[in-house]
Amino acid sequence: MVSRIRTVASVAVAVTVLASAATGCTSRRPAPNPTTSPVTRVRLATGTTNGARWGLWAWEQGKQLCMALSGPDRYAEQATSSAGCGFDNEHPGSGYYTGGRAPGGKPGKYVSYGPLPTRAVRIRAHGALLPTKPLPRSHGLPAGRYWISFASGGDRPQPLDASDKPVPFQAF
């Protein structure tokens, strides 16, 4: 099985380096440089895993949806553990979701997340049936939903509708 989770070697590396240096399920394009292109990041979710607080962030830049796992209170490139932009499955190295080592730095603990079509109210991922949440319709974010899982292994995630019928991934 090909791993669909990319591992990030250092949490102190900028998003642009993270997105371009990682392997596995990454977006095909690195995250745009936020210092030259101001964007508004929207916090989608927060929590604590392995004793470390985190925030899942999304923004659209250059007609690409971007997502990153960073600090819970504000987006900080220096504390980003994983990131990606341009979610699709049309080019080598691209994918419909991304991830990396889970916050807290424990070996073998991973996080996966990504955008989903509006109809995907659940996703089967890593041996569990997980809820999805709508992407907020603000700051230019596209219509859709998102998911996040702090587990590893298992089959390729499968989005599901309200009747638990498969929904294909879509490009964002």
Coordinates of N, CA and C in Angstrom, one line a residue:
M1 N 0.8 -1.2 0.0 CA 0.0 0.0 0.0 C 0.9 1.2 0.0
V2 N 0.5 2.2 -0.8 CA 1.3 3.4 -0.9 C 0.8 4.3 0.2
S3 N 1.7 4.8 1.0 CA 1.3 5.7 2.0 C 0.7 7.0 1.5
R4 N -0.4 7.5 2.0 CA -1.0 8.7 1.5 C -0.7 9.8 2.5
I5 N 0.2 9.6 3.5 CA 0.5 10.6 4.5 C 2.0 11.0 4.3
R6 N 2.2 12.3 4.2 CA 3.6 12.7 4.1 C 4.1 13.0 5.5
T7 N 5.4 12.8 5.6 CA 6.1 13.0 6.9 C 6.9 14.3 6.8
V8 N 6.8 15.1 7.7 CA 7.6 16.4 7.7 C 8.7 16.2 8.7
A9 N 9.9 16.5 8.3 CA 11.1 16.3 9.2 C 11.2 17.3 10.3
S10 N 10.8 18.5 10.0 CA 11.0 19.6 11.1 C 9.8 20.5 11.1
V11 N 9.3 20.8 12.3 CA 8.2 21.7 12.4 C 8.6 23.2 12.3
A12 N 9.9 23.4 12.3 CA 10.4 24.8 12.2 C 10.7 25.2 10.8
V13 N 10.2 24.5 9.8 CA 10.4 24.9 8.4 C 9.3 25.6 7.9
A14 N 9.5 26.6 7.0 CA 8.4 27.4 6.5 C 7.5 26.6 5.6
V15 N 6.2 27.0 5.5 CA 5.2 26.3 4.7 C 5.7 26.0 3.3
T16 N 6.4 26.9 2.6 CA 6.8 26.7 1.3 C 7.8 25.6 1.2
V17 N 8.7 25.5 2.1 CA 9.6 24.4 2.1 C 8.9 23.1 2.5
L18 N 8.0 23.1 3.4 CA 7.3 21.9 3.8 C 6.5 21.3 2.6
A19 N 5.8 22.2 1.9 CA 4.9 21.6 0.8 C 5.8 21.1 -0.3
S20 N 6.9 21.7 -0.6 CA 7.7 21.3 -1.7 C 8.7 20.1 -1.4
A21 N 9.0 20.0 -0.1 CA 10.0 19.0 0.2 C 9.4 17.7 0.6
A22 N 8.1 17.7 1.0 CA 7.5 16.4 1.5 C 7.2 15.5 0.3
T23 N 7.0 14.2 0.7 CA 6.6 13.3 -0.3 C 5.3 12.6 0.0
G24 N 4.7 11.8 -0.8 CA 3.5 11.1 -0.5 C 2.3 11.9 -1.0
C25 N 1.3 12.1 -0.2 CA 0.1 12.7 -0.5 C 0.3 14.2 -0.2
T26 N 0.8 14.9 -1.1 CA 1.0 16.3 -1.0 C 0.2 17.0 -2.2
S27 N 0.0 18.2 -2.1 CA -0.5 18.9 -3.3 C 0.6 19.0 -4.3
R28 N 0.3 19.2 -5.5 CA 1.4 19.3 -6.5 C 2.1 20.6 -6.5
R29 N 1.5 21.6 -5.9 CA 2.1 23.0 -5.9 C 2.4 23.3 -4.4
P30 N 3.6 24.0 -4.2 CA 3.9 24.4 -2.9 C 3.0 25.5 -2.4
A31 N 2.8 25.7 -1.1 CA 2.0 26.8 -0.6 C 2.7 28.1 -1.1
P32 N 1.8 29.1 -1.5 CA 2.4 30.4 -2.0 C 3.1 31.1 -0.8
N33 N 4.0 31.9 -1.1 CA 4.8 32.6 -0.1 C 3.9 33.7 0.5
P34 N 3.5 33.6 1.8 CA 2.6 34.5 2.4 C 3.3 35.9 2.6
T35 N 4.6 36.0 2.6 CA 5.2 37.3 2.8 C 5.0 38.2 1.6
T36 N 4.9 37.6 0.4 CA 4.7 38.4 -0.8 C 3.2 38.5 -1.2
S37 N 2.4 37.6 -0.7 CA 1.0 37.6 -1.1 C 0.1 37.5 0.1
P38 N -0.4 38.7 0.6 CA -1.1 38.6 1.9 C -2.4 37.8 1.7
V39 N -2.7 37.0 2.6 CA -4.0 36.2 2.6 C -4.6 36.1 3.9
T40 N -5.9 35.8 4.0 CA -6.5 35.6 5.3 C -6.7 34.2 5.5
R41 N -6.2 33.7 6.6 CA -6.3 32.3 6.9 C -7.5 32.1 7.9
V42 N -8.3 31.1 7.6 CA -9.5 30.8 8.4 C -9.2 29.5 9.3
R43 N -9.4 29.7 10.6 CA -9.2 28.5 11.5 C -10.4 27.6 11.4
L44 N -10.2 26.4 11.0 CA -11.3 25.4 10.8 C -11.6 24.6 12.1
A45 N -10.6 24.3 12.8 CA -10.7 23.4 14.0 C -9.5 23.6 14.9
T46 N -9.7 23.3 16.2 CA -8.6 23.3 17.1 C -8.7 22.1 18.0
G47 N -7.7 21.8 18.7 CA -7.7 20.6 19.6 C -6.3 20.4 20.3
T48 N -6.2 19.4 21.0 CA -5.0 19.0 21.7 C -4.8 17.5 21.4
T49 N -3.6 17.2 20.9 CA -3.2 15.8 20.6 C -1.8 15.6 21.1
N50 N -1.5 14.5 21.8 CA -0.2 14.2 22.4 C 0.3 15.3 23.2
G51 N -0.7 16.0 23.9 CA -0.3 17.1 24.8 C 0.0 18.4 24.1
A52 N -0.1 18.4 22.8 CA 0.2 19.6 22.0 C -1.0 20.2 21.4
R53 N -1.2 21.5 21.6 CA -2.4 22.2 21.0 C -2.1 22.5 19.5
W54 N -3.2 22.4 18.7 CA -3.1 22.6 17.3 C -4.3 23.4 16.7
G55 N -4.1 23.9 15.5 CA -5.2 24.5 14.8 C -5.1 24.0 13.3
L56 N -6.2 23.7 12.7 CA -6.3 23.4 11.3 C -6.8 24.7 10.6
W57 N -6.0 25.1 9.6 CA -6.2 26.4 8.9 C -6.4 26.2 7.4
A58 N -7.2 27.1 6.8 CA -7.4 27.0 5.4 C -7.4 28.4 4.8
W59 N -7.0 28.5 3.6 CA -7.1 29.8 2.8 C -7.0 29.5 1.4
E60 N -7.4 30.5 0.6 CA -7.3 30.3 -0.9 C -6.4 31.4 -1.4
Q61 N -5.4 30.9 -2.2 CA -4.4 31.9 -2.7 C -4.0 31.4 -4.1
G62 N -4.0 32.3 -5.0 CA -3.7 32.0 -6.4 C -4.6 30.9 -7.0
K63 N -5.9 31.0 -6.6 CA -7.0 30.1 -7.1 C -6.7 28.6 -6.6
Q64 N -6.0 28.5 -5.5 CA -5.7 27.2 -4.9 C -6.2 27.2 -3.5
L65 N -6.8 26.1 -3.1 CA -7.2 25.9 -1.7 C -5.9 25.4 -1.0
C66 N -5.6 26.0 0.1 CA -4.4 25.6 0.9 C -4.9 25.2 2.3
M67 N -4.3 24.3 2.9 CA -4.6 23.9 4.3 C -3.3 23.6 5.0
A68 N -3.3 23.8 6.3 CA -2.1 23.6 7.2 C -2.5 23.3 8.6
L69 N -1.7 22.5 9.3 CA -1.8 22.3 10.7 C -0.8 23.1 11.4
S70 N -1.2 24.0 12.2 CA -0.3 25.0 12.9 C -0.8 25.2 14.3
G71 N -0.3 26.3 14.9 CA -0.8 26.7 16.2 C -2.3 27.0 16.3
P72 N -2.9 26.8 17.5 CA -4.3 26.9 17.6 C -4.8 28.4 17.6
D73 N -4.0 29.3 18.0 CA -4.5 30.7 18.2 C -4.3 31.6 17.0
R74 N -3.2 31.4 16.3 CA -2.9 32.1 15.1 C -2.0 31.3 14.2
Y75 N -2.1 31.5 12.9 CA -1.3 30.7 12.0 C 0.2 31.2 12.1
A76 N 1.1 30.2 12.2 CA 2.5 30.5 12.4 C 3.3 29.6 11.5
E77 N 4.0 30.1 10.5 CA 4.8 29.2 9.7 C 5.8 28.4 10.5
Q78 N 6.4 29.0 11.5 CA 7.4 28.3 12.2 C 6.9 27.1 13.0
A79 N 5.6 27.1 13.3 CA 5.1 26.0 14.0 C 4.2 25.0 13.2
T80 N 4.3 25.1 11.9 CA 3.5 24.3 11.0 C 4.1 22.9 10.9
S81 N 3.2 21.9 11.1 CA 3.7 20.5 11.1 C 3.4 19.9 9.7
S82 N 2.4 20.4 9.0 CA 2.2 19.9 7.6 C 1.3 20.9 6.9
A83 N 1.4 20.9 5.5 CA 0.6 21.9 4.7 C 0.6 21.4 3.3
G84 N -0.4 21.9 2.5 CA -0.5 21.7 1.1 C -1.4 22.6 0.4
C85 N -1.3 22.7 -0.9 CA -2.1 23.6 -1.7 C -2.5 22.8 -3.0
G86 N -3.6 23.1 -3.5 CA -4.0 22.5 -4.8 C -4.3 21.0 -4.7
F87 N -5.3 20.6 -4.1 CA -5.7 19.2 -3.8 C -6.3 18.6 -5.0
D88 N -5.6 17.6 -5.7 CA -6.2 16.9 -6.8 C -5.4 15.6 -6.9
N89 N -5.7 14.8 -7.9 CA -4.9 13.6 -8.1 C -4.5 13.4 -9.5
E90 N -4.2 14.5 -10.2 CA -3.9 14.5 -11.6 C -2.4 14.5 -12.0
H91 N -1.6 14.8 -11.1 CA -0.2 15.0 -11.3 C 0.7 14.2 -10.3
P92 N 1.8 13.7 -10.7 CA 2.7 12.9 -9.8 C 2.9 13.7 -8.5
G93 N 2.8 13.0 -7.4 CA 3.0 13.6 -6.1 C 1.9 14.4 -5.6
S94 N 0.7 14.5 -6.3 CA -0.4 15.2 -5.8 C -1.4 14.3 -5.1
G95 N -2.3 14.8 -4.5 CA -3.3 14.0 -3.8 C -4.5 14.8 -3.3
Y96 N -5.5 14.1 -2.9 CA -6.8 14.7 -2.4 C -6.7 15.1 -0.9
Y97 N -5.7 14.7 -0.2 CA -5.5 15.1 1.2 C -4.0 15.1 1.5
T98 N -3.7 15.6 2.7 CA -2.3 15.7 3.0 C -2.2 15.4 4.5
G99 N -1.0 15.5 5.1 CA -0.8 15.2 6.5 C 0.7 15.1 6.8
G100 N 0.9 14.7 8.0 CA 2.3 14.6 8.5 C 2.3 14.0 9.9
R101 N 3.4 14.2 10.5 CA 3.5 13.8 11.9 C 2.6 14.6 12.8
A102 N 1.9 14.0 13.7 CA 0.9 14.6 14.6 C 1.6 15.6 15.5
P103 N 1.0 16.6 15.9 CA 1.6 17.5 16.9 C 2.0 16.7 18.2
G104 N 3.0 17.2 18.9 CA 3.5 16.5 20.0 C 4.7 15.7 19.8
G105 N 5.0 15.5 18.5 CA 6.3 14.9 18.1 C 6.5 13.4 18.5
K106 N 5.4 12.7 18.8 CA 5.6 11.2 19.1 C 5.8 10.4 17.8
P107 N 6.8 9.6 17.8 CA 7.0 8.8 16.6 C 5.8 7.9 16.3
G108 N 5.5 7.7 15.1 CA 4.4 6.8 14.7 C 3.0 7.4 14.9
K109 N 2.9 8.6 15.3 CA 1.6 9.3 15.4 C 1.5 10.3 14.2
Y110 N 0.4 10.1 13.4 CA 0.2 10.9 12.2 C -1.1 11.6 12.2
V111 N -1.2 12.6 11.4 CA -2.5 13.3 11.1 C -2.7 13.4 9.6
S112 N -4.0 13.2 9.2 CA -4.4 13.3 7.8 C -5.5 14.3 7.8
Y113 N -5.6 15.1 6.7 CA -6.8 16.0 6.6 C -6.8 16.5 5.1
G114 N -8.0 17.0 4.8 CA -8.2 17.5 3.4 C -9.6 18.0 3.1
P115 N -9.8 18.6 2.0 CA -11.1 19.0 1.6 C -11.9 17.9 0.9
L116 N -13.2 18.1 0.9 CA -14.1 17.1 0.4 C -15.3 17.8 -0.3
P117 N -16.0 17.1 -1.3 CA -17.2 17.7 -1.9 C -18.2 17.9 -0.8
T118 N -19.1 18.8 -1.1 CA -20.2 19.2 -0.2 C -21.1 18.0 0.2
R119 N -21.3 17.0 -0.7 CA -22.1 15.9 -0.4 C -21.5 14.9 0.6
A120 N -20.2 15.0 0.8 CA -19.5 14.0 1.7 C -19.6 14.4 3.2
V121 N -20.6 13.9 3.8 CA -20.9 14.2 5.2 C -20.1 13.3 6.2
R122 N -19.5 12.2 5.7 CA -18.7 11.3 6.5 C -17.5 10.9 5.6
I123 N -16.5 10.3 6.2 CA -15.4 9.7 5.5 C -15.0 8.5 6.3
R124 N -14.7 7.4 5.5 CA -14.1 6.2 6.1 C -12.6 6.4 6.0
A125 N -11.9 6.5 7.1 CA -10.5 6.7 7.0 C -9.8 6.0 8.2
H126 N -8.8 5.3 7.9 CA -7.9 4.7 9.0 C -8.8 3.8 9.9
G127 N -9.7 3.0 9.3 CA -10.5 2.1 10.0 C -11.6 2.7 10.8
A128 N -11.9 3.9 10.6 CA -13.0 4.6 11.4 C -13.9 5.3 10.4
L129 N -15.2 5.6 10.9 CA -16.1 6.4 10.2 C -16.1 7.8 10.9
L130 N -15.6 8.8 10.2 CA -15.4 10.1 10.8 C -16.4 11.1 10.2
P131 N -16.9 12.1 11.0 CA -17.7 13.1 10.5 C -16.9 14.1 9.7
T132 N -17.5 14.9 8.8 CA -16.9 16.0 8.1 C -17.6 17.2 8.5
K133 N -17.0 18.4 8.3 CA -17.6 19.7 8.6 C -17.5 20.6 7.4
P134 N -18.4 21.5 7.2 CA -18.4 22.4 6.1 C -17.3 23.4 6.2
L135 N -16.7 23.7 5.0 CA -15.7 24.8 4.9 C -16.5 26.1 5.1
P136 N -16.1 27.0 5.9 CA -16.8 28.2 6.1 C -16.8 29.0 4.8
R137 N -17.9 29.6 4.4 CA -18.1 30.4 3.2 C -17.6 31.8 3.4
S138 N -16.3 32.0 3.7 CA -15.8 33.3 4.0 C -14.4 33.4 3.4
H139 N -13.9 34.5 3.2 CA -12.5 34.8 2.8 C -12.2 34.0 1.5
G140 N -13.1 33.8 0.6 CA -12.8 33.1 -0.6 C -12.7 31.6 -0.6
L141 N -13.0 31.0 0.5 CA -12.9 29.5 0.5 C -14.0 28.9 -0.4
P142 N -13.7 27.8 -1.1 CA -14.7 27.2 -2.0 C -15.8 26.5 -1.2
A143 N -16.9 26.2 -1.9 CA -17.9 25.3 -1.3 C -17.3 23.9 -1.1
G144 N -17.5 23.3 0.1 CA -17.0 22.0 0.3 C -17.0 21.7 1.8
R145 N -16.4 20.6 2.1 CA -16.3 20.2 3.5 C -14.9 19.8 3.8
Y146 N -14.5 19.4 5.0 CA -13.2 19.0 5.3 C -13.2 17.9 6.4
W147 N -12.1 17.2 6.5 CA -12.0 16.2 7.5 C -10.6 16.2 8.1
I148 N -10.4 15.6 9.3 CA -9.1 15.5 10.0 C -9.2 14.2 10.8
S149 N -8.0 13.5 10.8 CA -7.9 12.2 11.5 C -6.5 12.1 12.1
F150 N -6.5 11.8 13.4 CA -5.2 11.5 14.1 C -4.9 10.0 14.2
A151 N -4.8 9.4 13.1 CA -4.5 7.9 13.0 C -3.6 7.7 11.8
S152 N -3.1 6.5 11.7 CA -2.3 6.1 10.5 C -2.7 4.8 10.1
G153 N -2.3 4.5 8.8 CA -2.5 3.2 8.3 C -3.9 3.0 7.7
G154 N -4.2 1.8 7.3 CA -5.5 1.6 6.7 C -5.6 1.9 5.2
D155 N -6.8 1.7 4.7 CA -7.0 1.9 3.3 C -7.1 3.3 2.9
R156 N -7.2 3.6 1.6 CA -7.4 5.0 1.1 C -8.7 5.5 1.7
P157 N -8.7 6.7 2.2 CA -10.0 7.3 2.7 C -11.0 7.3 1.6
Q158 N -12.3 7.1 2.0 CA -13.4 7.1 1.1 C -14.5 8.0 1.6
P159 N -14.7 9.2 0.9 CA -15.8 10.1 1.3 C -17.2 9.4 1.1
L160 N -18.1 9.7 2.0 CA -19.5 9.0 2.0 C -20.6 10.1 2.1
D161 N -21.7 9.9 1.4 CA -22.8 10.8 1.5 C -23.7 10.4 2.8
A162 N -24.8 11.0 2.9 CA -25.7 10.8 4.1 C -26.2 9.4 4.2
S163 N -26.3 8.7 3.0 CA -26.7 7.3 3.0 C -25.5 6.3 3.0
D164 N -24.4 6.8 3.3 CA -23.1 6.0 3.3 C -22.7 5.4 2.0
K165 N -23.2 6.1 0.9 CA -22.8 5.7 -0.4 C -21.5 6.5 -0.8
P166 N -20.5 5.9 -1.5 CA -19.3 6.6 -1.9 C -19.5 7.8 -2.7
V167 N -18.7 8.8 -2.4 CA -18.7 10.1 -3.1 C -17.3 10.3 -3.6
P168 N -17.1 10.5 -4.9 CA -15.7 10.7 -5.4 C -15.1 12.0 -4.8
F169 N -13.8 11.9 -4.6 CA -13.0 13.1 -4.3 C -13.2 14.1 -5.4
Q170 N -13.0 15.4 -5.2 CA -13.0 16.4 -6.2 C -11.7 17.3 -6.0
A171 N -11.3 17.9 -7.1 CA -10.1 18.7 -7.0 C -10.5 20.1 -6.4
F172 N -9.6 20.6 -5.6 CA -9.8 21.9 -4.9 C -8.6 22.8 -5.3

